Short mmCIF file of C-alpha atoms in Angstrom, two decimals:
data_model
loop_
_atom_site.label_atom_id
_atom_site.label_comp_id
_atom_site.label_asym_id
_atom_site.label_seq_id
_atom_site.Cartn_x
_atom_site.Cartn_y
_atom_site.Cartn_z
CA MET A 1 25.95 -12.56 45.81
CA TRP A 2 23.36 -14.88 44.32
CA GLU A 3 20.70 -12.21 44.70
CA PHE A 4 22.89 -9.81 42.73
CA PHE A 5 23.40 -12.47 40.04
CA PHE A 6 19.67 -13.15 39.72
CA CYS A 7 18.99 -9.42 39.45
CA LEU A 8 21.41 -9.19 36.53
CA MET A 9 20.03 -12.23 34.71
CA PRO A 10 17.27 -10.39 32.75
CA SER A 11 19.72 -7.72 31.61
CA MET A 12 22.31 -10.33 30.67
CA PHE A 13 19.70 -12.32 28.76
CA LEU A 14 18.60 -9.27 26.77
CA PHE A 15 22.22 -8.31 26.12
CA THR A 16 23.00 -11.81 24.84
CA ILE A 17 19.94 -11.79 22.55
CA ALA A 18 20.92 -8.38 21.20
CA ARG A 19 24.45 -9.58 20.48
CA LEU A 20 23.19 -12.70 18.75
CA PHE A 21 20.87 -10.70 16.51
CA GLN A 22 23.83 -8.62 15.38
CA SER A 23 25.00 -11.73 13.56
CA LYS A 24 23.47 -11.73 10.08
CA TRP A 25 23.08 -15.48 9.75
CA ILE A 26 21.27 -15.78 13.09
CA TYR A 27 19.02 -12.85 12.18
CA HIS A 28 18.13 -14.41 8.81
CA LEU A 29 17.64 -17.81 10.45
CA VAL A 30 15.15 -16.40 12.95
CA GLU A 31 13.44 -14.32 10.26
CA GLU A 32 13.06 -17.28 7.89
CA GLY A 33 11.88 -19.55 10.70
CA THR A 34 9.26 -17.02 11.79
CA ARG A 35 8.11 -16.55 8.21
CA GLN A 36 7.76 -20.29 7.61
CA LEU A 37 5.89 -20.78 10.88
CA THR A 38 3.49 -17.93 10.08
CA LEU A 39 3.06 -19.27 6.54
CA HIS A 40 2.03 -22.72 7.77
CA ILE A 41 -0.41 -21.21 10.25
CA TRP A 42 -1.87 -19.12 7.43
CA ILE A 43 -2.23 -22.18 5.19
CA ILE A 44 -4.16 -23.91 7.98
CA ILE A 45 -6.42 -20.86 8.32
CA CYS A 46 -7.01 -20.86 4.54
CA SER A 47 -7.92 -24.54 4.69
CA ILE A 48 -10.43 -23.87 7.46
CA LEU A 49 -11.95 -20.99 5.48
CA LYS A 50 -11.89 -23.14 2.31
CA LEU A 51 -9.71 -20.66 0.46
CA PRO A 52 -7.36 -21.92 -2.26
CA HIS A 53 -3.71 -21.49 -1.44
CA PRO A 54 -1.58 -21.94 -4.61
CA SER A 55 1.83 -23.16 -3.58
CA VAL A 56 3.56 -21.23 -6.36
CA LEU A 57 2.68 -17.96 -4.64
CA TYR A 58 3.92 -19.20 -1.29
CA GLY A 59 7.35 -20.13 -2.55
CA THR A 60 10.54 -18.44 -1.52
CA GLY A 61 10.87 -16.66 -4.83
CA ASP A 62 14.28 -18.23 -5.48
CA LYS A 63 13.12 -20.59 -8.19
CA GLU A 64 11.82 -19.33 -11.49
CA SER A 65 8.46 -20.55 -12.71
CA LYS A 66 7.08 -20.05 -16.16
CA ILE A 67 4.15 -17.73 -16.73
CA LYS A 68 1.79 -18.11 -19.67
CA LEU A 69 1.94 -15.03 -21.87
CA ILE A 70 -1.16 -14.16 -23.89
CA TYR A 71 -0.42 -11.93 -26.87
CA LYS A 72 -1.02 -11.49 -30.56
CA SER A 73 2.00 -12.15 -32.73
CA ILE A 74 2.72 -8.63 -33.93
CA ALA A 75 5.99 -6.72 -34.18
CA LEU A 76 5.51 -4.81 -30.92
CA ALA A 77 4.61 -7.91 -28.89
CA ASN A 78 7.46 -9.94 -30.36
CA ASN A 79 9.92 -7.14 -29.58
CA ILE A 80 8.72 -6.96 -25.96
CA ILE A 81 8.97 -10.73 -25.53
CA GLN A 82 12.45 -10.76 -27.01
CA ASN A 83 13.84 -7.88 -24.94
CA CYS A 84 11.89 -8.29 -21.68
CA LYS A 85 12.61 -11.89 -20.77
CA ALA A 86 11.76 -11.21 -17.11
CA LEU A 87 8.07 -11.19 -18.11
CA ALA A 88 8.19 -14.98 -18.48
CA CYS A 89 9.50 -15.50 -14.93
CA ALA A 90 7.63 -15.40 -11.67
CA PRO A 91 7.91 -12.13 -9.72
CA PRO A 92 10.49 -12.19 -6.92
CA ALA A 93 7.94 -11.22 -4.27
CA ARG A 94 7.88 -13.54 -1.26
CA TRP A 95 5.13 -14.36 1.17
CA PRO A 96 3.26 -12.45 2.57
CA LYS A 97 3.56 -9.81 -0.18
CA ALA A 98 2.71 -12.36 -2.88
CA ASP A 99 -0.29 -13.76 -1.02
CA PRO A 100 -3.48 -13.04 -3.00
CA HIS A 101 -5.77 -13.41 0.02
CA LEU A 102 -3.86 -10.84 2.07
CA GLN A 103 -3.91 -8.50 -0.92
CA MET A 104 -7.67 -8.95 -1.17
CA PHE A 105 -8.07 -8.23 2.53
CA PHE A 106 -6.07 -5.02 2.56
CA ASN A 107 -7.55 -3.74 -0.72
CA PHE A 108 -11.21 -4.62 -0.34
CA ILE A 109 -11.97 -5.05 3.35
CA TRP A 110 -9.84 -2.23 4.73
CA PRO A 111 -12.17 0.82 4.86
CA ILE A 112 -10.63 3.73 2.97
CA GLU A 113 -13.35 5.15 0.73
CA ASP A 114 -14.69 7.72 3.18
CA ASP A 115 -11.30 9.03 4.26
CA ALA A 116 -9.25 8.89 1.07
CA GLN A 117 -7.87 12.36 1.71
CA GLU A 118 -6.61 11.46 5.19
CA HIS A 119 -5.51 7.97 4.15
CA CYS A 120 -3.40 8.87 1.14
CA GLY A 121 -3.11 12.65 1.40
CA ILE A 122 -5.04 13.30 -1.83
CA THR A 123 -7.69 15.96 -2.37
CA PHE A 124 -10.37 15.08 -4.93
CA THR A 125 -12.89 17.26 -6.71
CA ARG A 126 -15.88 15.66 -8.43
CA ASP A 127 -17.53 16.28 -11.80
CA HIS A 128 -20.93 14.74 -12.51
CA LEU A 129 -21.48 13.90 -16.16
CA LEU A 130 -24.99 13.51 -17.55
CA ILE A 131 -25.19 10.61 -20.00
CA GLN A 132 -27.48 10.60 -23.06
CA ASP A 133 -29.99 8.19 -21.50
CA GLY A 134 -30.30 10.34 -18.36
CA GLY A 135 -27.79 8.43 -16.26
CA ILE A 136 -25.02 10.10 -14.28
CA VAL A 137 -21.39 9.05 -13.93
CA ALA A 138 -18.81 10.65 -11.68
CA LEU A 139 -15.29 11.82 -12.46
CA ASP A 140 -13.09 12.36 -9.39
CA TRP A 141 -10.12 14.58 -10.24
CA ALA A 142 -7.10 14.26 -7.97
CA VAL A 143 -6.05 17.89 -7.60
CA ARG A 144 -3.66 18.15 -4.68
CA LEU A 145 -1.32 16.26 -2.37
CA LYS A 146 -1.48 17.18 1.30
CA ASP A 147 1.68 15.34 2.30
CA LEU A 148 4.64 17.73 2.29
CA ASN A 149 7.10 14.95 1.47
CA ALA A 150 5.00 13.84 -1.50
CA GLN A 151 4.69 17.45 -2.63
CA ALA A 152 8.46 17.79 -2.40
CA LYS A 153 8.86 14.77 -4.68
CA ARG A 154 6.51 16.43 -7.15
CA GLU A 155 8.48 19.68 -7.04
CA HIS A 156 11.65 17.69 -7.67
CA TYR A 157 10.79 17.81 -11.38
CA LEU A 158 10.50 21.60 -11.53
CA GLY A 159 13.96 21.98 -13.01
CA GLU A 160 13.41 19.25 -15.57
CA ARG A 161 10.55 17.73 -17.53
CA ALA A 162 8.42 15.42 -15.40
CA PRO A 163 7.07 12.16 -16.90
CA GLY A 164 3.58 13.66 -17.11
CA TYR A 165 4.87 16.63 -19.10
CA HIS A 166 6.28 14.88 -22.16
CA THR A 167 4.09 17.28 -24.18
CA CYS A 168 3.39 20.98 -23.68
CA THR A 169 0.33 20.16 -21.53
CA PRO A 170 0.11 17.57 -18.75
CA SER A 171 -1.10 14.13 -19.73
CA ILE A 172 -4.22 12.66 -18.14
CA ILE A 173 -4.50 9.22 -16.56
CA ILE A 174 -8.00 7.74 -16.29
CA LEU A 175 -8.23 5.21 -13.45
CA ILE A 176 -11.02 2.62 -13.58
CA PRO A 177 -11.89 0.72 -10.37
CA ASN A 178 -12.96 -2.91 -10.21
CA ALA A 179 -16.41 -4.11 -11.26
CA LEU A 180 -17.79 -3.51 -7.75
CA GLY A 181 -16.70 0.11 -7.97
CA LYS A 182 -14.69 -0.09 -4.75
CA ILE A 183 -11.71 2.23 -4.36
CA THR A 184 -8.67 0.27 -3.20
CA GLN A 185 -5.35 1.22 -1.70
CA ASN A 186 -3.65 0.31 -4.98
CA LEU A 187 -5.81 2.80 -6.85
CA LEU A 188 -5.04 5.57 -4.36
CA SER A 189 -1.34 4.74 -4.60
CA LEU A 190 -1.54 5.10 -8.37
CA CYS A 191 -3.23 8.50 -7.93
CA ARG A 192 -0.50 9.59 -5.58
CA LEU A 193 2.30 8.41 -7.86
CA ALA A 194 0.72 10.00 -10.94
CA LEU A 195 0.35 13.35 -9.17
CA GLN A 196 3.97 13.24 -8.06
CA GLN A 197 5.05 12.71 -11.66
CA GLY A 198 3.02 15.58 -13.05
CA PHE A 199 0.01 13.76 -14.51
CA TYR A 200 -3.58 14.88 -14.24
CA THR A 201 -5.45 11.98 -12.64
CA VAL A 202 -9.17 11.23 -12.76
CA VAL A 203 -11.09 8.27 -11.33
CA PHE A 204 -14.06 7.09 -13.39
CA HIS A 205 -17.09 5.93 -11.38
CA ARG A 206 -19.90 4.02 -13.08
CA ARG A 207 -23.50 4.95 -12.43
CA GLY A 208 -24.51 3.95 -8.92
CA HIS A 209 -20.89 3.39 -7.84
CA GLY A 210 -18.60 5.48 -5.68
CA ARG A 211 -21.45 7.45 -4.07
CA CYS A 212 -22.62 8.47 -7.55
CA LEU A 213 -26.40 8.72 -7.73
CA LEU A 214 -28.31 6.18 -9.79
CA THR A 215 -30.79 8.24 -11.81
CA THR A 216 -31.86 5.48 -14.22
CA PRO A 217 -33.43 2.16 -13.18
CA ARG A 218 -30.47 0.11 -14.36
CA TYR A 219 -26.81 -0.56 -13.68
CA GLN A 220 -24.09 -1.02 -16.26
CA GLU A 221 -23.50 -4.62 -17.29
CA PHE A 222 -20.04 -6.11 -16.96
CA GLY A 223 -18.01 -4.81 -19.88
CA ASP A 224 -20.59 -2.30 -21.19
CA PRO A 225 -18.41 0.65 -22.34
CA SER A 226 -21.17 3.07 -23.40
CA ASP A 227 -20.78 5.35 -20.36
CA LEU A 228 -16.99 5.25 -20.56
CA VAL A 229 -17.13 6.30 -24.21
CA GLN A 230 -19.00 9.48 -23.31
CA ALA A 231 -16.76 10.14 -20.32
CA VAL A 232 -13.61 9.90 -22.46
CA LEU A 233 -15.14 12.23 -25.05
CA TYR A 234 -15.96 14.71 -22.29
CA ILE A 235 -12.42 14.60 -20.87
CA LYS A 236 -10.95 15.00 -24.35
CA SER A 237 -13.19 17.98 -25.06
CA ARG A 238 -12.03 19.69 -21.86
CA HIS A 239 -8.36 18.91 -22.48
CA PRO A 240 -7.99 18.62 -26.26
CA SER A 241 -4.20 18.98 -26.25
CA SER A 242 -3.51 16.45 -23.48
CA ASP A 243 -2.64 12.83 -24.12
CA LEU A 244 -5.00 10.35 -22.47
CA PHE A 245 -3.89 7.18 -20.73
CA ALA A 246 -5.98 4.61 -18.86
CA ILE A 247 -5.25 2.14 -16.06
CA ASN A 248 -7.64 -0.33 -14.49
CA GLU A 249 -7.33 -3.09 -11.93
CA GLY A 250 -8.90 -6.50 -11.55
CA SER A 251 -12.41 -6.96 -12.90
CA GLY A 252 -12.40 -3.37 -14.13
CA SER A 253 -10.50 -4.75 -17.11
CA GLY A 254 -13.80 -5.97 -18.54
CA LEU A 255 -14.83 -2.37 -19.12
CA MET A 256 -11.46 -1.28 -20.48
CA LEU A 257 -10.98 -4.22 -22.86
CA SER A 258 -14.53 -3.82 -24.20
CA TYR A 259 -13.93 -0.12 -24.75
CA LEU A 260 -10.68 -0.74 -26.63
CA GLY A 261 -12.26 -3.54 -28.65
CA GLU A 262 -15.24 -1.45 -29.73
CA ARG A 263 -13.52 1.89 -30.32
CA GLY A 264 -10.22 0.67 -31.74
CA SER A 265 -8.09 3.48 -33.14
CA SER A 266 -10.79 6.06 -32.30
CA SER A 267 -10.50 5.43 -28.56
CA HIS A 268 -8.56 8.70 -27.94
CA LEU A 269 -6.19 6.73 -25.67
CA VAL A 270 -2.46 6.81 -26.29
CA ALA A 271 -1.91 3.74 -24.09
CA ALA A 272 -3.79 1.59 -21.58
CA ALA A 273 -2.70 -0.85 -18.89
CA CYS A 274 -4.68 -3.57 -17.13
CA ILE A 275 -3.54 -4.75 -13.68
CA SER A 276 -4.61 -8.35 -12.97
CA PRO A 277 -7.03 -8.38 -15.92
CA VAL A 278 -9.82 -10.85 -16.64
CA PHE A 279 -9.08 -12.37 -20.05
CA TYR A 280 -11.53 -15.30 -19.98
CA ARG A 281 -14.78 -13.61 -19.02
CA GLN A 282 -17.02 -16.64 -19.40
CA LEU A 283 -14.69 -18.69 -17.22
CA PHE A 284 -14.57 -15.80 -14.75
CA PHE A 285 -18.36 -15.89 -14.31
CA GLU A 286 -18.80 -19.66 -14.44
CA THR A 287 -16.02 -20.58 -12.00
CA PRO A 288 -17.42 -20.86 -8.46
CA CYS A 289 -16.06 -18.18 -6.16
CA PRO A 290 -14.72 -19.16 -2.70
CA LYS A 291 -17.53 -18.88 -0.18
CA LEU A 292 -15.87 -16.13 1.85
CA TYR A 293 -15.35 -13.92 -1.20
CA ASN A 294 -18.78 -14.75 -2.57
CA GLU A 295 -20.48 -13.67 0.66
CA ALA A 296 -18.40 -10.49 0.91
CA SER A 297 -19.02 -9.47 -2.72
CA LEU A 298 -22.70 -10.36 -2.47
CA PHE A 299 -23.13 -8.30 0.69
CA TYR A 300 -21.38 -5.29 -0.87
CA ARG A 301 -23.47 -5.55 -4.06
CA LYS A 302 -26.72 -5.79 -2.12
CA LEU A 303 -25.66 -2.85 0.01
CA GLN A 304 -25.20 -0.80 -3.16
CA MET A 305 -28.63 -1.79 -4.47
CA SER A 306 -30.53 -1.36 -1.21
CA ARG A 307 -30.47 2.41 -1.60
CA TYR A 308 -32.45 2.17 -4.86
CA ALA A 309 -34.54 -0.93 -4.13
CA THR A 310 -37.88 0.86 -4.53
CA ALA A 311 -36.98 2.47 -7.86
CA LEU A 312 -35.42 -0.71 -9.26
CA SER A 313 -38.42 -2.83 -8.31
CA SER A 314 -40.24 -1.52 -11.39
CA VAL A 315 -37.79 -3.27 -13.74
CA MET A 316 -36.26 -5.98 -11.53
CA ASP A 317 -37.50 -8.60 -9.13
CA THR A 318 -35.69 -7.03 -6.18
CA GLU A 319 -37.13 -9.54 -3.72
CA LYS A 320 -35.45 -12.41 -5.54
CA ILE A 321 -32.27 -10.39 -6.03
CA PHE A 322 -31.88 -9.69 -2.31
CA SER A 323 -32.49 -13.35 -1.51
CA CYS A 324 -29.76 -14.60 -3.88
CA ARG A 325 -26.96 -16.67 -2.38
CA SER A 326 -24.45 -16.28 -5.22
CA LEU A 327 -23.12 -13.36 -7.21
CA GLN A 328 -23.75 -15.19 -10.50
CA ASP A 329 -27.46 -15.61 -9.75
CA MET A 330 -27.70 -11.99 -8.73
CA GLU A 331 -26.10 -10.81 -11.98
CA LYS A 332 -28.50 -12.96 -14.01
CA LEU A 333 -31.54 -11.51 -12.27
CA MET A 334 -30.23 -7.96 -12.54
CA PHE A 335 -29.38 -7.95 -16.24
CA CYS A 336 -30.97 -10.92 -18.03
CA SER A 337 -34.40 -10.25 -16.50
CA VAL A 338 -34.18 -6.59 -17.48
CA ARG A 339 -33.53 -7.55 -21.07
CA LEU A 340 -36.56 -9.84 -21.07
CA LEU A 341 -38.72 -7.02 -19.73
CA ASP A 342 -37.42 -4.65 -22.39
CA THR A 343 -38.22 -7.04 -25.24
CA SER A 344 -41.70 -7.89 -24.02
#
């Protein structure tokens, strides 16, 4: 009898656990306890790695926290502030979705550049654009979705006007990656969503970024919009009746904001959006970066330059550049030294 009882114990235990988890309050209690335990372990890991862990992003999302809004007092901005009060409240995302370090890991460290088609089901075709000074930039056009479900969502708009077809010709969205030129999962998700809604989508790659050849012995400085100006003019000349929109993420905002500031009303853009933009550029460069991110960014930047080290050695001190221990010092040697050579 006892042997029979002991044989049934594992099954009875699993049955009891299954019944308990059918109760909502027990399920939420276990879920919240697991989340809090994992959160505290993650905070310890961040402390060991010397990564900042702002407590506001690790909250439960139940309490509202004020966000500083930066805007010019014009009619449009005042109307948005008055009617979109949710902008002044913290987003409801909870940990781990609101964790900036996990977002950085999945967007920058996760390798997706070489298999974008398999990863997100998007087929790209590339145009190379020759710039006036002999440089080359790349324009990757998202032309097709391989996923049948995603294609079905796109065909859902066949009986009605899709968001990308608010005019007689499809609108074009120009996507600008971050300053390192790395394609992230967020950018591919935007491509996918734009294709589903009927937009033409193109990813702009700076010279030397995104497997685009560097044909001139220089890179684009942070926020230098000269190449983007010519790329936008080229896109507009190919699609004169299409409206142009632009979206960038992270440090790519330096390029977009400079372009909008210099071109103004002649920018050919109907609207532009910056995701996690850099508003205070000087503070962005002067603030020390966490060591882990500094080493990762520095390694990626040196990896980009290593391909053209011989050609760049004529205008840059590549030996000093490759021995730099911080991204700020590397940027100074890459761009400030070049300017000194040009003026001498």
